[in-house]
mmCIF file of C-alpha atoms in Angstrom:
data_model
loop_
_atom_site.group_PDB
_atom_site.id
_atom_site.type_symbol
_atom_site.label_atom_id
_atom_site.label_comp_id
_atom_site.label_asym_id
_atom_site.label_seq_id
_atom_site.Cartn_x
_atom_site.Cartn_y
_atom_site.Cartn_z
ATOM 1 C CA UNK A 1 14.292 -15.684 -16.845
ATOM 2 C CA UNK A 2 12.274 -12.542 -17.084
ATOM 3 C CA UNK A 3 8.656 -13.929 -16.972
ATOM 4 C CA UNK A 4 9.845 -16.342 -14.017
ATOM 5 C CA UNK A 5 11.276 -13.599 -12.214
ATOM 6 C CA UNK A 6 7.990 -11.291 -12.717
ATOM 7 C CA UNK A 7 5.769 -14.393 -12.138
ATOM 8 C CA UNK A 8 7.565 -15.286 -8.368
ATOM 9 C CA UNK A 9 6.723 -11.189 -7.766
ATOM 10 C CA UNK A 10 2.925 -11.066 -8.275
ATOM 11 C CA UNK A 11 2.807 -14.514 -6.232
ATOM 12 C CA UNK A 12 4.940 -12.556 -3.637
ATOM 13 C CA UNK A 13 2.532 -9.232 -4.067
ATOM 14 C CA UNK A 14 -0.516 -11.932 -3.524
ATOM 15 C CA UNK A 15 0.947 -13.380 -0.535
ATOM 16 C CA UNK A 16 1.605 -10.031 1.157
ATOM 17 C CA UNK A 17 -1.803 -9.419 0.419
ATOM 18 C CA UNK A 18 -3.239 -12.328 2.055
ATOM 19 C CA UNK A 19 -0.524 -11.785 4.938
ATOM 20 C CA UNK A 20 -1.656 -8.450 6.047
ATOM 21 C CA UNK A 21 -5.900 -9.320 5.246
ATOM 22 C CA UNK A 22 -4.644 -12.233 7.850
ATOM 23 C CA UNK A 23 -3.005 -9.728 10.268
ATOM 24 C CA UNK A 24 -6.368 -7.481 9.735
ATOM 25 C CA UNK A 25 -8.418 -10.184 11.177
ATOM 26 C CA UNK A 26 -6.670 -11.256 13.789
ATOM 27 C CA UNK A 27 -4.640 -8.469 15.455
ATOM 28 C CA UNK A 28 -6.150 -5.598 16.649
ATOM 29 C CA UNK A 29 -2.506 -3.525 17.268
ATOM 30 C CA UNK A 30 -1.429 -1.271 14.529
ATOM 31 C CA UNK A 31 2.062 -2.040 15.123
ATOM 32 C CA UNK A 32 1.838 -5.865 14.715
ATOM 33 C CA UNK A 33 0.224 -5.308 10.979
ATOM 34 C CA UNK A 34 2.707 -2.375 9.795
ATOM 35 C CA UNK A 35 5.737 -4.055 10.935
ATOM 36 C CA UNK A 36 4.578 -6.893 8.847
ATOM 37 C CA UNK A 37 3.584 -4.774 6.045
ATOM 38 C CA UNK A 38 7.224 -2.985 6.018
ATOM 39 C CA UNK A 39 9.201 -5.967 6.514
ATOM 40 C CA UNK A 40 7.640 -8.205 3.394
ATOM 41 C CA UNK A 41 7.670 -5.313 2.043
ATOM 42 C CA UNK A 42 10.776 -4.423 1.669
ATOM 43 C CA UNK A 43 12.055 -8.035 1.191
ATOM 44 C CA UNK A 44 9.825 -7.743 -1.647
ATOM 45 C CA UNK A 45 11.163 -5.048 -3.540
ATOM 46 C CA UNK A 46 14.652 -5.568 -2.443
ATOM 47 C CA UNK A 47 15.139 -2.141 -0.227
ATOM 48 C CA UNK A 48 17.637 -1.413 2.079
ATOM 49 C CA UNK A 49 15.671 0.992 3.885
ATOM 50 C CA UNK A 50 11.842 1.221 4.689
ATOM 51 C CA UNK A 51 9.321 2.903 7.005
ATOM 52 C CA UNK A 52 5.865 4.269 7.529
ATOM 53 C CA UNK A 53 5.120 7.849 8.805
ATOM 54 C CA UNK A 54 2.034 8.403 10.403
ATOM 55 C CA UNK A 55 0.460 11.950 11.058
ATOM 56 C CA UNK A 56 0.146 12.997 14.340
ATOM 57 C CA UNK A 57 -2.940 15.275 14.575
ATOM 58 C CA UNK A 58 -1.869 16.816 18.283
ATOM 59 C CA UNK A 59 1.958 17.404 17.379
ATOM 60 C CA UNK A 60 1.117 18.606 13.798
ATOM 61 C CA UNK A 61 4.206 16.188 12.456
ATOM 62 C CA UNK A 62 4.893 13.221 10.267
ATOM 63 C CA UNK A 63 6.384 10.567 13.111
ATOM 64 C CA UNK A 64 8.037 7.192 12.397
ATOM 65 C CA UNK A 65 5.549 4.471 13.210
ATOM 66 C CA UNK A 66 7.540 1.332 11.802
ATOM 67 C CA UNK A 67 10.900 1.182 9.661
ATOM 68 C CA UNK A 68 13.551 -1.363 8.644
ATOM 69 C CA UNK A 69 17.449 -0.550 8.050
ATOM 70 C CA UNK A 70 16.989 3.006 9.782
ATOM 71 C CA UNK A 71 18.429 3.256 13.565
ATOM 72 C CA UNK A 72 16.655 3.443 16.096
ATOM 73 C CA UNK A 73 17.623 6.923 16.516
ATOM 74 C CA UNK A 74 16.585 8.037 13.879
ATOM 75 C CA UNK A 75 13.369 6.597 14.233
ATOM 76 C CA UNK A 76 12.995 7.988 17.812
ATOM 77 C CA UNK A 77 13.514 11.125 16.952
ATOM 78 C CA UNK A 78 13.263 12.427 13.646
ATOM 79 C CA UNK A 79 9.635 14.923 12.879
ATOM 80 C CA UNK A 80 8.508 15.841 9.721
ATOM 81 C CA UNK A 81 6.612 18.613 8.781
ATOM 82 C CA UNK A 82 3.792 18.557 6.357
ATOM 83 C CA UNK A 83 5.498 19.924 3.616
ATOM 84 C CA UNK A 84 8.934 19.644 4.314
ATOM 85 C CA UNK A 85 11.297 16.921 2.423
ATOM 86 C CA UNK A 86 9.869 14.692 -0.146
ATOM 87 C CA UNK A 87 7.701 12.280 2.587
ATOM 88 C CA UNK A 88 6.523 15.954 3.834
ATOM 89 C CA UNK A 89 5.580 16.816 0.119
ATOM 90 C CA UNK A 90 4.066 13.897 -0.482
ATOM 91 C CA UNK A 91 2.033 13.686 2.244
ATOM 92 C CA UNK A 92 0.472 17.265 1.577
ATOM 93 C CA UNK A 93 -0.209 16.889 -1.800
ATOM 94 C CA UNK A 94 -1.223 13.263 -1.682
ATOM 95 C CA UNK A 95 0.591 12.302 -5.057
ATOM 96 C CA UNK A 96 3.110 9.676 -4.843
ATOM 97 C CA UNK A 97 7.082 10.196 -6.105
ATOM 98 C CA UNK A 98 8.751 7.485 -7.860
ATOM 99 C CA UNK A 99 12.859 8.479 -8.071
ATOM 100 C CA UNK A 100 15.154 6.856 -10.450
ATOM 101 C CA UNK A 101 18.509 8.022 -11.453
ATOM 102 C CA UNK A 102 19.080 10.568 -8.504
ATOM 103 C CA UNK A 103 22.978 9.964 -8.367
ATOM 104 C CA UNK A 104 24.594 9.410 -4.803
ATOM 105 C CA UNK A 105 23.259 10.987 -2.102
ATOM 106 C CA UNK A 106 23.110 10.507 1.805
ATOM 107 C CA UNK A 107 19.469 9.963 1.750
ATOM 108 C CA UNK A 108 19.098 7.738 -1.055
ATOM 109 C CA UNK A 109 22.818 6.398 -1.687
ATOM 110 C CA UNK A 110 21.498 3.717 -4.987
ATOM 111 C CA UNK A 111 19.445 6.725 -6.219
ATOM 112 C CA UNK A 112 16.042 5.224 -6.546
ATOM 113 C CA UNK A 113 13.274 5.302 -4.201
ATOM 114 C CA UNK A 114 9.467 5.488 -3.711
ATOM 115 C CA UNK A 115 7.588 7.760 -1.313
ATOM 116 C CA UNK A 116 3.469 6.979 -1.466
ATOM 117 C CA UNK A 117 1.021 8.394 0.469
ATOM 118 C CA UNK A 118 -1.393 6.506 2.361
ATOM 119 C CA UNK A 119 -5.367 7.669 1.407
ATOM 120 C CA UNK A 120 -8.802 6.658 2.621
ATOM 121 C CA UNK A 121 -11.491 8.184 1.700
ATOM 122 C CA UNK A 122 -9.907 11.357 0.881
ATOM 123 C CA UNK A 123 -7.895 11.964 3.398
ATOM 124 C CA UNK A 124 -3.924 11.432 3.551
ATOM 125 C CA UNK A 125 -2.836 9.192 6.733
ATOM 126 C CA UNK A 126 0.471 8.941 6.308
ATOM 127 C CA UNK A 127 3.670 8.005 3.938
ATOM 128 C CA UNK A 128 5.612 4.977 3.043
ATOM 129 C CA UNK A 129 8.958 5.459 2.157
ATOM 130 C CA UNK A 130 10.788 2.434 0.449
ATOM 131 C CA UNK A 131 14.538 3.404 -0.675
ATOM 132 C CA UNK A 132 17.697 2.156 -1.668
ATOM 133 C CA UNK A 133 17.665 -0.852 -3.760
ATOM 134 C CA UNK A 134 19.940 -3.878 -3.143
ATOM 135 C CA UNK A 135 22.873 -3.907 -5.486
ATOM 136 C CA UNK A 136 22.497 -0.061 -6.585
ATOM 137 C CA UNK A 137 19.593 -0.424 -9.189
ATOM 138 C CA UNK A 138 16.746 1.604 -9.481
ATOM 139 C CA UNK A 139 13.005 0.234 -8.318
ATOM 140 C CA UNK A 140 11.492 -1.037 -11.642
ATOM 141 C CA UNK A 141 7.698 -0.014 -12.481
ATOM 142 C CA UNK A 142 6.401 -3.676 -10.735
ATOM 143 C CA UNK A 143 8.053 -2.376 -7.892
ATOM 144 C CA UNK A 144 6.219 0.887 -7.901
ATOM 145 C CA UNK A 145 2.962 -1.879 -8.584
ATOM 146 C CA UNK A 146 4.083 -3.482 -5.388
ATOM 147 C CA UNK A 147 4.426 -0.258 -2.998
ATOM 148 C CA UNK A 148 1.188 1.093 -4.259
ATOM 149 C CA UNK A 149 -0.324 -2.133 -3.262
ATOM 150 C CA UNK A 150 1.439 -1.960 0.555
ATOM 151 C CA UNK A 151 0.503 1.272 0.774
ATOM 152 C CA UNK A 152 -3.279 0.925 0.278
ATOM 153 C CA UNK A 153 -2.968 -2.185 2.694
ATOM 154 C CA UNK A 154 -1.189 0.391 5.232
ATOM 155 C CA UNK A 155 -4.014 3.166 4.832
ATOM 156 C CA UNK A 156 -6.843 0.186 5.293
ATOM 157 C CA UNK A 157 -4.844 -1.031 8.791
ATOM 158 C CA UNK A 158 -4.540 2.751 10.029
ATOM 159 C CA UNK A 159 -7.803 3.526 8.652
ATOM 160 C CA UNK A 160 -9.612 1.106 10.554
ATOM 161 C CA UNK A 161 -6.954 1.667 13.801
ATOM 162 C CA UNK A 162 -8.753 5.113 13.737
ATOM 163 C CA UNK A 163 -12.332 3.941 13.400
ATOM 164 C CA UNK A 164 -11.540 1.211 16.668
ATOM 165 C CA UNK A 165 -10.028 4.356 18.806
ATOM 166 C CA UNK A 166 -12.756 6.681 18.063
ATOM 167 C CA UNK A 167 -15.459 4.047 19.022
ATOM 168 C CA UNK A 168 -13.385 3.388 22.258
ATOM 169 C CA UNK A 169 -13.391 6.905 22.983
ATOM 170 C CA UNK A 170 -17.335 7.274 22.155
ATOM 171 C CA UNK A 171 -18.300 4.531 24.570
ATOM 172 C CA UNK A 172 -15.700 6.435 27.256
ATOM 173 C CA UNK A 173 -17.975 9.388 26.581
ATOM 174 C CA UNK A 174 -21.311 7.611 26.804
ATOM 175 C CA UNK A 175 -19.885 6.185 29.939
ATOM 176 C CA UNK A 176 -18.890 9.475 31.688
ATOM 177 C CA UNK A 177 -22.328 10.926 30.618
ATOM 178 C CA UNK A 178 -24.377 8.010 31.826
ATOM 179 C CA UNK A 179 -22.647 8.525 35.099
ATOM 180 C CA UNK A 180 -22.494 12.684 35.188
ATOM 181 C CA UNK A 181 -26.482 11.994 34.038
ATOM 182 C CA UNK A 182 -26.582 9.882 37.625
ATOM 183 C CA UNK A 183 -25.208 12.384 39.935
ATOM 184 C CA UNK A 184 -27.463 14.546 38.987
ATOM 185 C CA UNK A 185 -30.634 13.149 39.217
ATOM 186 C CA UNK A 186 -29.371 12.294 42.901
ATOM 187 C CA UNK A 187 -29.784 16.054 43.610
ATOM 188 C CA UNK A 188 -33.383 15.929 42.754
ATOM 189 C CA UNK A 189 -35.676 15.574 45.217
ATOM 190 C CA UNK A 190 -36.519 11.692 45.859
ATOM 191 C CA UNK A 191 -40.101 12.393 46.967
ATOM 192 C CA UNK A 192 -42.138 15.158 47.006
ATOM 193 C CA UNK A 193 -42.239 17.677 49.899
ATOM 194 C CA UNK A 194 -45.484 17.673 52.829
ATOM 195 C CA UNK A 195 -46.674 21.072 52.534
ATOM 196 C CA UNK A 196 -50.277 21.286 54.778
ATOM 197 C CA UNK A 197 -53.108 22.633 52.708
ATOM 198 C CA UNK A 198 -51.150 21.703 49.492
ATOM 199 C CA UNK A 199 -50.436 18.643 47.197
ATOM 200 C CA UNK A 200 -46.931 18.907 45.436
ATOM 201 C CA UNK A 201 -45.964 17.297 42.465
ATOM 202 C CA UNK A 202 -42.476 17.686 40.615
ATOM 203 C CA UNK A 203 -41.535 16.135 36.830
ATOM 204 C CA UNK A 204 -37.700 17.120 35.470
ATOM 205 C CA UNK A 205 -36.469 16.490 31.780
ATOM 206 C CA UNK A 206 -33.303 17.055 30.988
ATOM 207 C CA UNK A 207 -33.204 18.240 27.394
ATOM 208 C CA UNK A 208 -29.603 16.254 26.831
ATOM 209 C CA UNK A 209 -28.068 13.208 28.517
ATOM 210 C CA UNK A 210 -26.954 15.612 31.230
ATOM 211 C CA UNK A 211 -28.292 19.778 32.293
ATOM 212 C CA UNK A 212 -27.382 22.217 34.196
ATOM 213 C CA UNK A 213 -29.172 24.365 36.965
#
C-alpha cells in the first residue's frame, strides 16, 4: 500500500545517499559521481528526463554536464543563460521550482517537474532538472524530498571537484614560481668580483618568491 510504497522510497533515498558518499570516496572524476547521481536519480522518482547544468565561469553559461532521456544533441549543444528559462531562473535566484499541473507542453509533456539549484556555501553551482514523470503524474512532495536530497549530494561532488582543481592549479603555480625563482638567482653573480685594493661583498633578497631588476 501507501506506507509500503513510501517506506521502499526513503530506503531508496538512503541508498542513493550511501551510493554517491561511496562514489565521493573513491572516484576523483566529477563525471563518474553525477552520472550516478542522475541516473538513481531519476529511477528514483520515476522521470523521463534528467540532467545537471553546471556554470561555466569562462563562457558565462549554464552547460549540460550529465543528463538521461535528452539526446545527445541536445546535450552537446544547448547554453543557458543565467536568467533565461526556468533552470536559468533558478540558478540566479537560487530558489528551487517545483511544477505541477502545467498542461502539455514540449518541454515538460506530463506537466510536472523540478528544477533545484545546487548551493555551497552561498554560492549557486549549478541546476538539476528532473521532469516528466512516468505515466503522466505529477512529482509528489517525497519526490521534491528526494531531488532536494540529490541536489545537495550534486553541490557537495562539484563543490569539492572545485576545491581539488584549484589546489592542482596552486601547486602548478608554486611550481612555475619555484622554477622562475631559479632562473633568476642564476643571473646573480656566483662569487664575488677581485677588485685590487678592495674587498666586495654582495647579499640579494627578493621581497616575493620571484623580483624583478
Amino acid at each position: 500500500g501507501r506506507v509500503e510504497a513510501a517506506l521502499r522510497e526513503r530506503l531508496g533515498a538512503l541508498d542513493l545517499v550511501t551510493l554517491v558518499t561511496d562514489k565521493l570516496v573513491a572516484s576523483p572524476h566529477l563525471d563518474e559521481v553525477l552520472e550516478s547521481l542522475i541516473q538513481e536519480s531519476t529511477g528514483l522518482v520515476q522521470a523521463e528526463r534528467g540532467s545537471i547544468l553546471l556554470f561555466d565561469p569562462r563562457e558565462g553559461l549554464l552547460r549540460i554536464a550529465v543528463a538521461r532521456g535528452i539526446p545527445p544533441e541536445v546535450v552537446e549543444n544547448v547554453r543557458t543563460r543565467p536568467g533565461e528559462g526556468l533552470a536559468g531562473k533558478v540558478y540566479e535566484t537560487g530558489e528551487p521550482q517545483f511544477l505541477r499541473n502545467m498542461g502539455s507542453g514540449a518541454a515538460y509533456k506530463s506537466g510536472s517537474a523540478m528544477i533545484l539549484p545546487l548551493r555551497m556555501k552561498g554560492q549557486t553551482l549549478g541546476v538539476l532538472n528532473l521532469a516528466n514523470k512516468k505515466g503522466g503524474a505529477d512529482f509528489t512532495d517525497d519526490d521534491f524530498v528526494l531531488a532536494r536530497i540529490v541536489a545537495n549530494q550534486a553541490s557537495i561532488a562539484v563543490h569539492n571537484a572545485q576545491l581539488a582543481a584549484s589546489w592542482v592549479e596552486n601547486q602548478k603555480m608554486k611550481q612555475a614560481l619555484e622554477i622562475a625563482r631559479e632562473i633568476q638567482l642564476r643571473f646573480l653573480p656566483q662569487v664575488a668580483p677581485a677588485m685590487e685594493g678592495l674587498d666586495v661583498a654582495g647579499w640579494s633578497v627578493a621581497c616575493d618568491d620571484i623580483g624583478g631588476d
